[in-house]
CSV table of C-alpha atoms in Angstrom, one decimal:
chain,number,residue,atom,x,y,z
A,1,UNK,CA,-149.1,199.7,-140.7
A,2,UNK,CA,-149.4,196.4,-142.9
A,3,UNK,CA,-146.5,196.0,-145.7
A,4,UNK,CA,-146.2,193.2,-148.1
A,5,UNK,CA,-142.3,191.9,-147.6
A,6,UNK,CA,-140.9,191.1,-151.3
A,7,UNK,CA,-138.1,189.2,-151.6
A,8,UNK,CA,-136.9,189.2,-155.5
A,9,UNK,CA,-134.1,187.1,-157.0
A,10,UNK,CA,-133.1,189.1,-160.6
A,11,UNK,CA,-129.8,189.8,-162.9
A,12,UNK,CA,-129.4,193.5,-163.2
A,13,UNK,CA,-126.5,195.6,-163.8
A,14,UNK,CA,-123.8,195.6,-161.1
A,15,UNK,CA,-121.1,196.8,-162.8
A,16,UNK,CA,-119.6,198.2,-166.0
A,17,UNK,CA,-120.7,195.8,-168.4
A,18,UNK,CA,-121.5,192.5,-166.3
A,19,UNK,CA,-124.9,191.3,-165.4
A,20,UNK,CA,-124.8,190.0,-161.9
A,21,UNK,CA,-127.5,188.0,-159.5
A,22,UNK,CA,-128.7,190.0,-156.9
A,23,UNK,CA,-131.4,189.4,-154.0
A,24,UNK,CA,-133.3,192.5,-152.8
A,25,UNK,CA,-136.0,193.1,-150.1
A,26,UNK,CA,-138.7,195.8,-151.0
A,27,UNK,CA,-141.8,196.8,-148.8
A,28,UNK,CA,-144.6,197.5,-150.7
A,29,UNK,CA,-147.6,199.9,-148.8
A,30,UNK,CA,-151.3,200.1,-149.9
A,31,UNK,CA,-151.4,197.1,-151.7
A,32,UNK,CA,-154.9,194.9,-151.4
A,33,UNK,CA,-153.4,191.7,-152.5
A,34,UNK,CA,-150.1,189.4,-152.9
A,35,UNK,CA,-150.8,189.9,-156.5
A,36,UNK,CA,-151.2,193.6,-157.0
A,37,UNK,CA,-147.8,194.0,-154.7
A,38,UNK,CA,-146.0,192.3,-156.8
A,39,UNK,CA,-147.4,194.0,-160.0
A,40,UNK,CA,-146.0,197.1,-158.0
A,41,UNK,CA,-142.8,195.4,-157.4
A,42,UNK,CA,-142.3,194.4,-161.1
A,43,UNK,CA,-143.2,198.2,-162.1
A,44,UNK,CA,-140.6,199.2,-160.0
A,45,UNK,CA,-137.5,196.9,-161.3
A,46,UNK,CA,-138.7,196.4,-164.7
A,47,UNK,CA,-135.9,199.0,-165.7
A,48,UNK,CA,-133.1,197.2,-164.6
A,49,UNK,CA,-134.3,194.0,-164.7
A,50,UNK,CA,-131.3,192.0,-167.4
A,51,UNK,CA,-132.5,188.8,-167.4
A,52,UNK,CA,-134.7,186.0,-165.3
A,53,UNK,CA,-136.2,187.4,-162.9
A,54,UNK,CA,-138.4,185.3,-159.7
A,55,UNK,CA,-140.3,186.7,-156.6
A,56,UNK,CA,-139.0,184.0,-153.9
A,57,UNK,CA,-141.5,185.1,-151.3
A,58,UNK,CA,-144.4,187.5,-150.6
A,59,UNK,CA,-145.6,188.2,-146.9
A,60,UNK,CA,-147.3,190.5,-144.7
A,61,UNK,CA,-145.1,192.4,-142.3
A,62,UNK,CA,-146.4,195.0,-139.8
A,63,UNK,CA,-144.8,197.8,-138.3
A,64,UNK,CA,-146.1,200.4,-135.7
A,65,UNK,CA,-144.4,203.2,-136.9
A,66,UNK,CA,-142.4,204.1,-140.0
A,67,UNK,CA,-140.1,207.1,-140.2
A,68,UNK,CA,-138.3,207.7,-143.4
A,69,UNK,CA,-135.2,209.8,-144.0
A,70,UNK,CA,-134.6,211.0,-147.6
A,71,UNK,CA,-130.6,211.2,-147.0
A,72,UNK,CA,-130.6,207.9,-145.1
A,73,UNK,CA,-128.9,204.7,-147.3
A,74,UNK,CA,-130.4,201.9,-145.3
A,75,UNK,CA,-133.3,200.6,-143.3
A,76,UNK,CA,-133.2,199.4,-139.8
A,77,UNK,CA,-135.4,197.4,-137.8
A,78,UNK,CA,-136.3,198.2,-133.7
A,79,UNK,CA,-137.8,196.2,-131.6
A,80,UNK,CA,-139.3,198.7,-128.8
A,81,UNK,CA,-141.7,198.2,-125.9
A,82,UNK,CA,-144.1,200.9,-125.4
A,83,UNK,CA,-145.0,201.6,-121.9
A,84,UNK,CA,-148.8,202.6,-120.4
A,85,UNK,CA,-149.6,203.1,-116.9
A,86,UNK,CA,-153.6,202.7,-116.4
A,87,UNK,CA,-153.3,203.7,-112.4
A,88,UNK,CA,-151.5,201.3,-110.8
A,89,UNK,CA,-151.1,198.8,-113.9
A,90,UNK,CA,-148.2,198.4,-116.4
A,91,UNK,CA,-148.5,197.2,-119.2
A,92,UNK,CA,-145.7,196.8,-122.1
A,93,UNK,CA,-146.0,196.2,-125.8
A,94,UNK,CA,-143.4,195.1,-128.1
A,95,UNK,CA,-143.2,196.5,-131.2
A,96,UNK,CA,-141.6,196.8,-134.6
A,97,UNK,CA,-140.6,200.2,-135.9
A,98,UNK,CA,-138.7,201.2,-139.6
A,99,UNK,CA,-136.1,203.9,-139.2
A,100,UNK,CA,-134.0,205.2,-142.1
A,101,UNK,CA,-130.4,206.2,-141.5
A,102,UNK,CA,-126.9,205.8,-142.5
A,103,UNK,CA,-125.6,204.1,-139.5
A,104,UNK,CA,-126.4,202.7,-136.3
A,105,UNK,CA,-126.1,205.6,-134.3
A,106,UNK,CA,-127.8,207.9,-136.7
A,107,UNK,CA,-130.5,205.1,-136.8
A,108,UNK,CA,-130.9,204.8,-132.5
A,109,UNK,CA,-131.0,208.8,-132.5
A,110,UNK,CA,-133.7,209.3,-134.7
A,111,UNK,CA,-135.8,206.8,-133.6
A,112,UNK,CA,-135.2,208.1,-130.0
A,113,UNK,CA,-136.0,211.7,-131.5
A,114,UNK,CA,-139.4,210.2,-133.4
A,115,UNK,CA,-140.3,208.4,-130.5
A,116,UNK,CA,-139.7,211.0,-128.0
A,117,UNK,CA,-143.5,211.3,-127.3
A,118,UNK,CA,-143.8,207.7,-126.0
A,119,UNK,CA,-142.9,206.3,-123.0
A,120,UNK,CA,-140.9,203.1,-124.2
A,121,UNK,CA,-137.8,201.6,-124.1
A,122,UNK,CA,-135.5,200.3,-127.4
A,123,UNK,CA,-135.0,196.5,-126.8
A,124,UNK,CA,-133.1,196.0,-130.1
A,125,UNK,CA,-131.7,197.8,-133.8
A,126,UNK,CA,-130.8,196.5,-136.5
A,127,UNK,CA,-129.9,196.8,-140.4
A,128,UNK,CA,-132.4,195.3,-142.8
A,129,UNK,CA,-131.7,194.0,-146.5
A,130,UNK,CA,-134.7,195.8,-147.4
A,131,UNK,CA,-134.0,198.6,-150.3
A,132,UNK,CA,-137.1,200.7,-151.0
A,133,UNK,CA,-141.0,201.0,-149.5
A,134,UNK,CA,-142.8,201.3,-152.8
A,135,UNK,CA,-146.2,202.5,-153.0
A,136,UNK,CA,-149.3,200.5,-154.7
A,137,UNK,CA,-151.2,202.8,-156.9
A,138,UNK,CA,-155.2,202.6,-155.8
């Protein structure tokens, strides 16, 4: 799965009353351009969006899986190896995967759970700045 990685520098509301800087990391899927992502990106924000407003960088990511949790609060990043045994040859793969979770732990035990089907081994976890995967509309 191809993403394009935004990384957006804006003032929005942080508090009661005071506009604040913040820098935010959103993952925008379907989009056929660095353009139209970031026409989904500014869609997205335009709401809280309080003041200037700059896209510091736009790149393509790619992940082999994503698994999304609806009650998770952040994004992690794993670096797995997927394992495949063609008769007597091994060969290992590493790969990026997305998991949504609260913590750590909740984060390595669903991704073991997701990627109980594949013979692989987790080589590394951990939390990403990224807030949201938006979706371009086609």
């Amino acid at each position: 799965m191809i993403f394009h990685e935004l990384k957006v520098h804006y003032e929005r509301q942080t508090g009661e009353d005071n506009p604040g800087k913040v820098k935010e990391i959103y993952l925008v899927d379907g989009a056929v351009s660095f353009a139209d992502a970031e026409n989904c990106l500014m869609e997205e924000i335009k709401p809280f969006i309080f003041g200037d407003c700059e896209v510091q960088s736009c790149k393509r990511s790619q992940f082999f899986e994503v698994f999304p949790n609806e009650g998770g609060a952040y994004w992690y990043k794993a670096r797995v190896e997927l394992i495949t045994i063609d008769g007597e040859k091994e060969t290992r793969k590493t790969q990026s995967v997305l998991v949504q979770a609260n913590t750590l732990d909740d984060a390595v035990f669903a991704l073991k759970q997701a990627m109980g089907s594949y013979d692989c081994e987790l080589i590394s976890i951990a939390k990403t700045g990224i807030m949201d995967i938006l979706h371009a509309v086609q």
